[in-house]
PDB file of C-alpha atoms and ligand atoms in Angstrom:
ATOM      1  CA  MET Z 482       0.000   0.000   0.000  1.00 53.00           C
ATOM      2  CA  CYS Z 483       1.230   3.467  -0.840  1.00 65.00           C
ATOM      3  CA  ASN Z 484       1.390   5.667   2.260  1.00 73.00           C
ATOM      4  CA  MET Z 485       2.569   8.782   0.459  1.00 85.00           C
ATOM      5  CA  ASP Z 486       0.839  11.922   1.729  1.00 94.00           C
ATOM      6  CA  ASP Z 487      -1.347  14.127  -0.501  1.00 95.00           C
ATOM      7  CA  ARG Z 488       1.034  17.105  -0.282  1.00 95.00           C
ATOM      8  CA  THR Z 489       3.950  15.097  -1.666  1.00 95.00           C
ATOM      9  CA  PHE Z 490       1.800  13.918  -4.575  1.00 95.00           C
ATOM     10  CA  ARG Z 491       0.508  17.434  -5.298  1.00 96.00           C
ATOM     11  CA  ASN Z 492       4.007  18.922  -5.091  1.00 96.00           C
ATOM     12  CA  ALA Z 493       5.377  16.342  -7.521  1.00 97.00           C
ATOM     13  CA  MET Z 494       2.526  16.971 -10.001  1.00 97.00           C
ATOM     14  CA  GLY Z 495       3.203  20.699  -9.676  1.00 97.00           C
ATOM     15  CA  LYS Z 496       6.698  20.101 -11.109  1.00 98.00           C
ATOM     16  CA  PHE Z 497       4.997  19.497 -14.462  1.00 98.00           C
ATOM     17  CA  ALA Z 498       4.631  22.937 -16.087  1.00 98.00           C
ATOM     18  CA  THR Z 499       1.389  23.339 -18.031  1.00 98.00           C
ATOM     19  CA  GLY Z 500      -0.706  25.854 -19.863  1.00 98.00           C
ATOM     20  CA  VAL Z 501      -4.095  26.773 -18.446  1.00 98.00           C
ATOM     21  CA  THR Z 502      -7.510  26.206 -20.018  1.00 98.00           C
ATOM     22  CA  VAL Z 503     -11.073  27.124 -19.210  1.00 98.00           C
ATOM     23  CA  ILE Z 504     -13.602  24.427 -20.098  1.00 98.00           C
ATOM     24  CA  THR Z 505     -16.912  25.897 -21.235  1.00 98.00           C
ATOM     25  CA  THR Z 506     -20.289  24.426 -22.051  1.00 98.00           C
ATOM     26  CA  ALA Z 507     -23.881  25.644 -22.055  1.00 98.00           C
ATOM     27  CA  LEU Z 508     -26.962  23.960 -20.652  1.00 96.00           C
ATOM     28  CA  ASN Z 509     -30.261  25.445 -21.826  1.00 93.00           C
ATOM     29  CA  GLY Z 510     -28.362  28.544 -22.946  1.00 89.00           C
ATOM     30  CA  GLU Z 511     -26.727  29.083 -19.527  1.00 95.00           C
ATOM     31  CA  VAL Z 512     -22.927  29.109 -19.758  1.00 97.00           C
ATOM     32  CA  ARG Z 513     -20.699  27.335 -17.220  1.00 97.00           C
ATOM     33  CA  GLY Z 514     -16.924  27.639 -17.127  1.00 98.00           C
ATOM     34  CA  MET Z 515     -14.221  25.857 -15.129  1.00 98.00           C
ATOM     35  CA  THR Z 516     -10.453  26.309 -15.044  1.00 98.00           C
ATOM     36  CA  ALA Z 517      -8.480  23.145 -15.839  1.00 98.00           C
ATOM     37  CA  ASN Z 518      -4.868  22.316 -16.585  1.00 98.00           C
ATOM     38  CA  ALA Z 519      -5.405  18.539 -16.847  1.00 98.00           C
ATOM     39  CA  PHE Z 520      -5.582  18.618 -20.641  1.00 98.00           C
ATOM     40  CA  MET Z 521      -3.747  16.669 -23.308  1.00 98.00           C
ATOM     41  CA  SER Z 522      -3.837  15.732 -26.950  1.00 98.00           C
ATOM     42  CA  VAL Z 523      -4.712  12.039 -27.437  1.00 98.00           C
ATOM     43  CA  SER Z 524      -5.136  11.041 -31.083  1.00 98.00           C
ATOM     44  CA  LEU Z 525      -4.737  12.480 -34.583  1.00 98.00           C
ATOM     45  CA  ASP Z 526      -7.081  10.063 -36.396  1.00 98.00           C
ATOM     46  CA  PRO Z 527      -9.689  10.566 -35.103  1.00 98.00           C
ATOM     47  CA  LYS Z 528      -8.796  13.890 -33.498  1.00 98.00           C
ATOM     48  CA  LEU Z 529      -9.208  13.369 -29.767  1.00 98.00           C
ATOM     49  CA  ILE Z 530      -8.247  15.316 -26.654  1.00 98.00           C
ATOM     50  CA  LEU Z 531      -8.639  14.560 -22.948  1.00 98.00           C
ATOM     51  CA  ILE Z 532      -9.602  16.559 -19.863  1.00 98.00           C
ATOM     52  CA  SER Z 533      -9.902  15.390 -16.261  1.00 98.00           C
ATOM     53  CA  ILE Z 534     -12.590  16.807 -13.964  1.00 98.00           C
ATOM     54  CA  GLY Z 535     -12.920  16.271 -10.221  1.00 97.00           C
ATOM     55  CA  GLU Z 536     -16.039  14.477  -8.987  1.00 96.00           C
ATOM     56  CA  LYS Z 537     -17.014  17.454  -6.820  1.00 96.00           C
ATOM     57  CA  ALA Z 538     -16.893  19.983  -9.668  1.00 97.00           C
ATOM     58  CA  LYS Z 539     -20.327  21.117 -10.814  1.00 96.00           C
ATOM     59  CA  MET Z 540     -18.989  21.030 -14.367  1.00 97.00           C
ATOM     60  CA  ASN Z 541     -18.959  17.224 -14.160  1.00 95.00           C
ATOM     61  CA  GLU Z 542     -22.743  16.906 -14.033  1.00 95.00           C
ATOM     62  CA  ILE Z 543     -23.223  19.609 -16.637  1.00 97.00           C
ATOM     63  CA  ILE Z 544     -20.955  18.032 -19.288  1.00 97.00           C
ATOM     64  CA  LYS Z 545     -22.718  14.707 -18.719  1.00 96.00           C
ATOM     65  CA  GLN Z 546     -25.941  16.439 -19.734  1.00 97.00           C
ATOM     66  CA  THR Z 547     -24.664  18.580 -22.606  1.00 97.00           C
ATOM     67  CA  GLY Z 548     -22.396  15.925 -24.150  1.00 98.00           C
ATOM     68  CA  LYS Z 549     -20.109  18.645 -25.472  1.00 98.00           C
ATOM     69  CA  PHE Z 550     -17.538  21.141 -24.259  1.00 98.00           C
ATOM     70  CA  THR Z 551     -14.923  23.620 -25.463  1.00 98.00           C
ATOM     71  CA  VAL Z 552     -11.312  23.792 -24.270  1.00 99.00           C
ATOM     72  CA  ASN Z 553     -10.228  27.450 -24.290  1.00 99.00           C
ATOM     73  CA  ILE Z 554      -6.425  27.739 -24.049  1.00 99.00           C
ATOM     74  CA  LEU Z 555      -5.653  30.939 -22.146  1.00 98.00           C
ATOM     75  CA  SER Z 556      -3.216  33.670 -23.104  1.00 98.00           C
ATOM     76  CA  GLU Z 557      -1.019  35.419 -20.546  1.00 98.00           C
ATOM     77  CA  GLU Z 558      -3.541  38.292 -20.543  1.00 97.00           C
ATOM     78  CA  GLN Z 559      -6.286  35.983 -19.235  1.00 98.00           C
ATOM     79  CA  GLN Z 560      -5.039  35.142 -15.727  1.00 98.00           C
ATOM     80  CA  ASP Z 561      -8.047  36.938 -14.239  1.00 97.00           C
ATOM     81  CA  LEU Z 562     -10.349  34.567 -16.151  1.00 98.00           C
ATOM     82  CA  SER Z 563      -8.409  31.559 -14.884  1.00 98.00           C
ATOM     83  CA  MET Z 564      -8.866  32.817 -11.323  1.00 98.00           C
ATOM     84  CA  LEU Z 565     -12.543  33.595 -11.890  1.00 98.00           C
ATOM     85  CA  PHE Z 566     -13.362  30.149 -13.290  1.00 98.00           C
ATOM     86  CA  ALA Z 567     -11.351  28.445 -10.532  1.00 98.00           C
ATOM     87  CA  GLY Z 568     -13.495  30.171  -7.909  1.00 96.00           C
ATOM     88  CA  GLN Z 569     -10.458  32.153  -6.665  1.00 94.00           C
ATOM     89  CA  LEU Z 570     -12.051  35.593  -6.945  1.00 93.00           C
ATOM     90  CA  LYS Z 571     -14.393  36.803  -4.218  1.00 89.00           C
ATOM     91  CA  GLU Z 572     -16.536  38.854  -6.566  1.00 90.00           C
ATOM     92  CA  LYS Z 573     -18.594  37.361  -9.371  1.00 87.00           C
ATOM     93  CA  GLN Z 574     -17.997  38.891 -12.769  1.00 90.00           C
ATOM     94  CA  ASN Z 575     -19.965  39.090 -15.971  1.00 93.00           C
ATOM     95  CA  VAL Z 576     -18.087  37.421 -18.798  1.00 97.00           C
ATOM     96  CA  THR Z 577     -18.994  37.890 -22.438  1.00 96.00           C
ATOM     97  CA  PHE Z 578     -18.741  34.728 -24.515  1.00 98.00           C
ATOM     98  CA  ASP Z 579     -18.685  34.255 -28.258  1.00 98.00           C
ATOM     99  CA  TRP Z 580     -20.865  31.514 -29.714  1.00 97.00           C
ATOM    100  CA  VAL Z 581     -20.186  28.860 -32.322  1.00 97.00           C
ATOM    101  CA  GLY Z 582     -23.640  27.398 -32.858  1.00 96.00           C
ATOM    102  CA  ASP Z 583     -24.787  26.398 -29.355  1.00 94.00           C
ATOM    103  CA  GLN Z 584     -21.228  26.293 -27.965  1.00 97.00           C
ATOM    104  CA  PRO Z 585     -19.879  29.178 -25.848  1.00 98.00           C
ATOM    105  CA  VAL Z 586     -16.205  30.049 -26.396  1.00 98.00           C
ATOM    106  CA  LEU Z 587     -13.973  32.517 -24.557  1.00 98.00           C
ATOM    107  CA  PRO Z 588     -12.910  35.351 -26.870  1.00 98.00           C
ATOM    108  CA  ASN Z 589      -9.181  36.208 -27.125  1.00 98.00           C
ATOM    109  CA  SER Z 590      -8.052  32.714 -26.097  1.00 98.00           C
ATOM    110  CA  LEU Z 591      -5.023  31.267 -27.920  1.00 98.00           C
ATOM    111  CA  ALA Z 592      -7.234  28.408 -29.078  1.00 98.00           C
ATOM    112  CA  ASN Z 593     -10.871  27.332 -28.807  1.00 98.00           C
ATOM    113  CA  ILE Z 594     -11.155  23.567 -29.283  1.00 98.00           C
ATOM    114  CA  LEU Z 595     -14.772  22.467 -29.652  1.00 98.00           C
ATOM    115  CA  CYS Z 596     -15.536  18.845 -28.772  1.00 98.00           C
ATOM    116  CA  ASP Z 597     -18.269  16.266 -28.511  1.00 98.00           C
ATOM    117  CA  VAL Z 598     -17.869  13.785 -25.656  1.00 98.00           C
ATOM    118  CA  TYR Z 599     -16.427  10.645 -27.277  1.00 98.00           C
ATOM    119  CA  ASN Z 600     -15.809   8.559 -24.163  1.00 98.00           C
ATOM    120  CA  THR Z 601     -15.648   8.884 -20.379  1.00 98.00           C
ATOM    121  CA  HIS Z 602     -13.722   6.949 -17.763  1.00 98.00           C
ATOM    122  CA  VAL Z 603     -14.040   7.316 -14.005  1.00 98.00           C
ATOM    123  CA  ALA Z 604     -10.560   7.277 -12.481  1.00 98.00           C
ATOM    124  CA  GLY Z 605     -10.530   7.567  -8.684  1.00 98.00           C
ATOM    125  CA  ASP Z 606     -11.997  10.925  -7.686  1.00 97.00           C
ATOM    126  CA  HIS Z 607     -11.902  12.335 -11.243  1.00 98.00           C
ATOM    127  CA  THR Z 608     -13.670  11.600 -14.527  1.00 98.00           C
ATOM    128  CA  LEU Z 609     -11.628  11.576 -17.723  1.00 98.00           C
ATOM    129  CA  TYR Z 610     -13.512  13.041 -20.678  1.00 98.00           C
ATOM    130  CA  ILE Z 611     -12.198  12.204 -24.118  1.00 98.00           C
ATOM    131  CA  GLY Z 612     -13.465  14.777 -26.588  1.00 98.00           C
ATOM    132  CA  LYS Z 613     -13.791  14.364 -30.335  1.00 98.00           C
ATOM    133  CA  VAL Z 614     -12.710  17.662 -31.858  1.00 98.00           C
ATOM    134  CA  THR Z 615     -15.370  19.219 -34.091  1.00 98.00           C
ATOM    135  CA  ASP Z 616     -13.951  22.709 -34.682  1.00 98.00           C
ATOM    136  CA  ILE Z 617     -10.892  24.820 -33.828  1.00 98.00           C
ATOM    137  CA  TYR Z 618     -10.149  28.581 -33.726  1.00 98.00           C
ATOM    138  CA  MET Z 619      -6.715  30.044 -33.011  1.00 98.00           C
ATOM    139  CA  LYS Z 620      -4.998  33.362 -32.271  1.00 98.00           C
ATOM    140  CA  ASP Z 621      -1.374  34.402 -31.886  1.00 98.00           C
ATOM    141  CA  GLY Z 622      -0.075  35.303 -28.438  1.00 97.00           C
ATOM    142  CA  ASP Z 623       1.852  34.027 -25.440  1.00 98.00           C
ATOM    143  CA  PRO Z 624       0.357  31.421 -23.088  1.00 98.00           C
ATOM    144  CA  LEU Z 625      -0.588  31.632 -19.435  1.00 98.00           C
ATOM    145  CA  LEU Z 626       1.529  29.031 -17.615  1.00 98.00           C
ATOM    146  CA  PHE Z 627       1.138  27.185 -14.313  1.00 98.00           C
ATOM    147  CA  PHE Z 628       4.074  25.717 -12.389  1.00 98.00           C
ATOM    148  CA  GLU Z 629       4.527  24.792  -8.712  1.00 98.00           C
ATOM    149  CA  GLY Z 630       1.065  26.147  -7.923  1.00 97.00           C
ATOM    150  CA  LYS Z 631       1.761  29.605  -9.374  1.00 97.00           C
ATOM    151  CA  TYR Z 632       0.907  31.441 -12.564  1.00 97.00           C
ATOM    152  CA  ARG Z 633       3.890  32.215 -14.770  1.00 97.00           C
ATOM    153  CA  ASN Z 634       4.544  33.623 -18.208  1.00 95.00           C
ATOM    154  CA  LEU Z 635       7.142  32.972 -20.862  1.00 93.00           C
ATOM    155  CA  ALA Z 636       8.729  36.433 -20.749  1.00 86.00           C
ATOM    156  CA  SER Z 637       9.630  36.258 -17.066  1.00 73.00           C
ATOM    157  CA  HIS Z 638      11.455  32.969 -17.669  1.00 59.00           C
ATOM    158  CA  ALA Z 639      12.975  33.718 -21.044  1.00 61.00           C
ATOM    159  CA  ASN Z 640      16.481  32.354 -21.389  1.00 58.00           C
ATOM    160  CA  ALA Z 641      18.773  35.318 -21.978  1.00 52.00           C
ATOM    161  CA  GLY Z 642      21.332  33.018 -23.647  1.00 49.00           C
TER     162      GLY Z 642
HETATM  163  P1  FAD O1039     -17.920  26.477  -9.789  1.00 95.06           P
HETATM  164  O1  FAD O1039     -17.054  26.447  -8.580  1.00 95.06           O
HETATM  165  O2  FAD O1039     -19.375  26.603  -9.662  1.00 95.06           O
HETATM  166  O3  FAD O1039     -17.420  27.559 -10.830  1.00 95.06           O
HETATM  167  C1  FAD O1039     -16.124  28.035 -10.807  1.00 95.06           C
HETATM  168  C2  FAD O1039     -16.192  29.539 -10.806  1.00 95.06           C
HETATM  169  O4  FAD O1039     -16.549  29.956 -12.136  1.00 95.06           O
HETATM  170  C3  FAD O1039     -17.226  30.138  -9.841  1.00 95.06           C
HETATM  171  O5  FAD O1039     -16.619  31.218  -9.163  1.00 95.06           O
HETATM  172  C4  FAD O1039     -18.330  30.611 -10.787  1.00 95.06           C
HETATM  173  O6  FAD O1039     -18.972  31.777 -10.290  1.00 95.06           O
HETATM  174  C5  FAD O1039     -17.550  30.950 -12.048  1.00 95.06           C
HETATM  175  N1  FAD O1039     -18.389  30.847 -13.255  1.00 95.06           N
HETATM  176  C6  FAD O1039     -18.871  29.700 -13.812  1.00 95.06           C
HETATM  177  N2  FAD O1039     -19.595  29.992 -14.926  1.00 95.06           N
HETATM  178  C7  FAD O1039     -19.570  31.343 -15.061  1.00 95.06           C
HETATM  179  C8  FAD O1039     -20.117  32.272 -16.015  1.00 95.06           C
HETATM  180  N3  FAD O1039     -20.876  31.875 -17.046  1.00 95.06           N
HETATM  181  N4  FAD O1039     -19.836  33.590 -15.870  1.00 95.06           N
HETATM  182  C9  FAD O1039     -19.085  34.040 -14.842  1.00 95.06           C
HETATM  183  N5  FAD O1039     -18.547  33.223 -13.887  1.00 95.06           N
HETATM  184  C10 FAD O1039     -18.792  31.900 -13.999  1.00 95.06           C
HETATM  185  N6  FAD O1039     -10.122  21.072 -11.409  1.00 95.06           N
HETATM  186  C11 FAD O1039     -10.317  19.937 -12.117  1.00 95.06           C
HETATM  187  O7  FAD O1039     -11.260  19.188 -11.823  1.00 95.06           O
HETATM  188  N7  FAD O1039      -9.494  19.583 -13.154  1.00 95.06           N
HETATM  189  C12 FAD O1039      -8.435  20.357 -13.528  1.00 95.06           C
HETATM  190  O8  FAD O1039      -7.719  20.026 -14.484  1.00 95.06           O
HETATM  191  C13 FAD O1039      -8.196  21.552 -12.796  1.00 95.06           C
HETATM  192  N8  FAD O1039      -7.152  22.348 -13.114  1.00 95.06           N
HETATM  193  C14 FAD O1039      -6.976  23.512 -12.464  1.00 95.06           C
HETATM  194  C15 FAD O1039      -5.914  24.340 -12.846  1.00 95.06           C
HETATM  195  C16 FAD O1039      -5.695  25.551 -12.211  1.00 95.06           C
HETATM  196  C17 FAD O1039      -4.538  26.433 -12.661  1.00 95.06           C
HETATM  197  C18 FAD O1039      -6.568  25.952 -11.172  1.00 95.06           C
HETATM  198  C19 FAD O1039      -6.347  27.272 -10.483  1.00 95.06           C
HETATM  199  C20 FAD O1039      -7.622  25.137 -10.772  1.00 95.06           C
HETATM  200  C21 FAD O1039      -7.842  23.905 -11.411  1.00 95.06           C
HETATM  201  N9  FAD O1039      -8.904  23.066 -11.058  1.00 95.06           N
HETATM  202  C22 FAD O1039      -9.097  21.895 -11.729  1.00 95.06           C
HETATM  203  C23 FAD O1039      -9.838  23.422  -9.978  1.00 95.06           C
HETATM  204  C24 FAD O1039     -11.168  23.957 -10.527  1.00 95.06           C
HETATM  205  O9  FAD O1039     -10.971  25.039 -11.425  1.00 95.06           O
HETATM  206  C25 FAD O1039     -12.052  24.468  -9.351  1.00 95.06           C
HETATM  207  O10 FAD O1039     -12.193  23.434  -8.414  1.00 95.06           O
HETATM  208  C26 FAD O1039     -13.406  24.938  -9.852  1.00 95.06           C
HETATM  209  O11 FAD O1039     -13.919  25.905  -8.970  1.00 95.06           O
HETATM  210  C27 FAD O1039     -14.436  23.833  -9.932  1.00 95.06           C
HETATM  211  O12 FAD O1039     -15.483  24.345 -10.689  1.00 95.06           O
HETATM  212  P2  FAD O1039     -17.008  23.901 -10.574  1.00 95.06           P
HETATM  213  O13 FAD O1039     -17.417  23.204 -11.817  1.00 95.06           O
HETATM  214  O14 FAD O1039     -17.326  23.245  -9.270  1.00 95.06           O
HETATM  215  O15 FAD O1039     -17.704  25.254 -10.732  1.00 95.06           O
END
């Protein structure tokens, strides 16, 4: 049996630098968003991606009902949105979304990756959602990064050499 404590596990996972996404979907026209960095590309043919959502997140139930979601890859200018959709801001804010059909997308993201749920797999206290990509929009810009539990950006870590 593994008796490793949660903090050690979290700290080790935090050594993996990632970008930051906001997952969006809409149920009966009402938009829900949730910050997530557990995102990866899975397959080219068919085009599949994966996200992992905690069992306690409200987003879990909502995606089960909508059967679709968008992965919005955040730019370094969108840290406030990451904090908002992670529940880290005290004050609620009104966010304006763009729409692609019935799918809400976050404007000014580096990429909007629209997906239909292709498969799900419960793994411990998270559910893995494999999404089949149906549409993609992209913009130029630098990414918001997350490393050791903190937001970072490329410029502050640029290698002078
Ligand atoms: P809520 O807590 O209900 O919503 C989150 C926040 O978004 C609330 O403050 C809500 O008011 C706001 N919000 C939602 N919709 C709208 C809207 N339409 N307009 C304005 N505000 C809105 N958790 C995971 O499960 N998987 C991950 O991969 C993951 N990665 C993370 C990465 C980072 C960098 C951070 C900071 C957090 C991450 N989390 C992850 C944690 C996750 O973002 C939070 O636990 C989140 O609060 C859970 O969301 P929820 O669905 O329960 O929604």
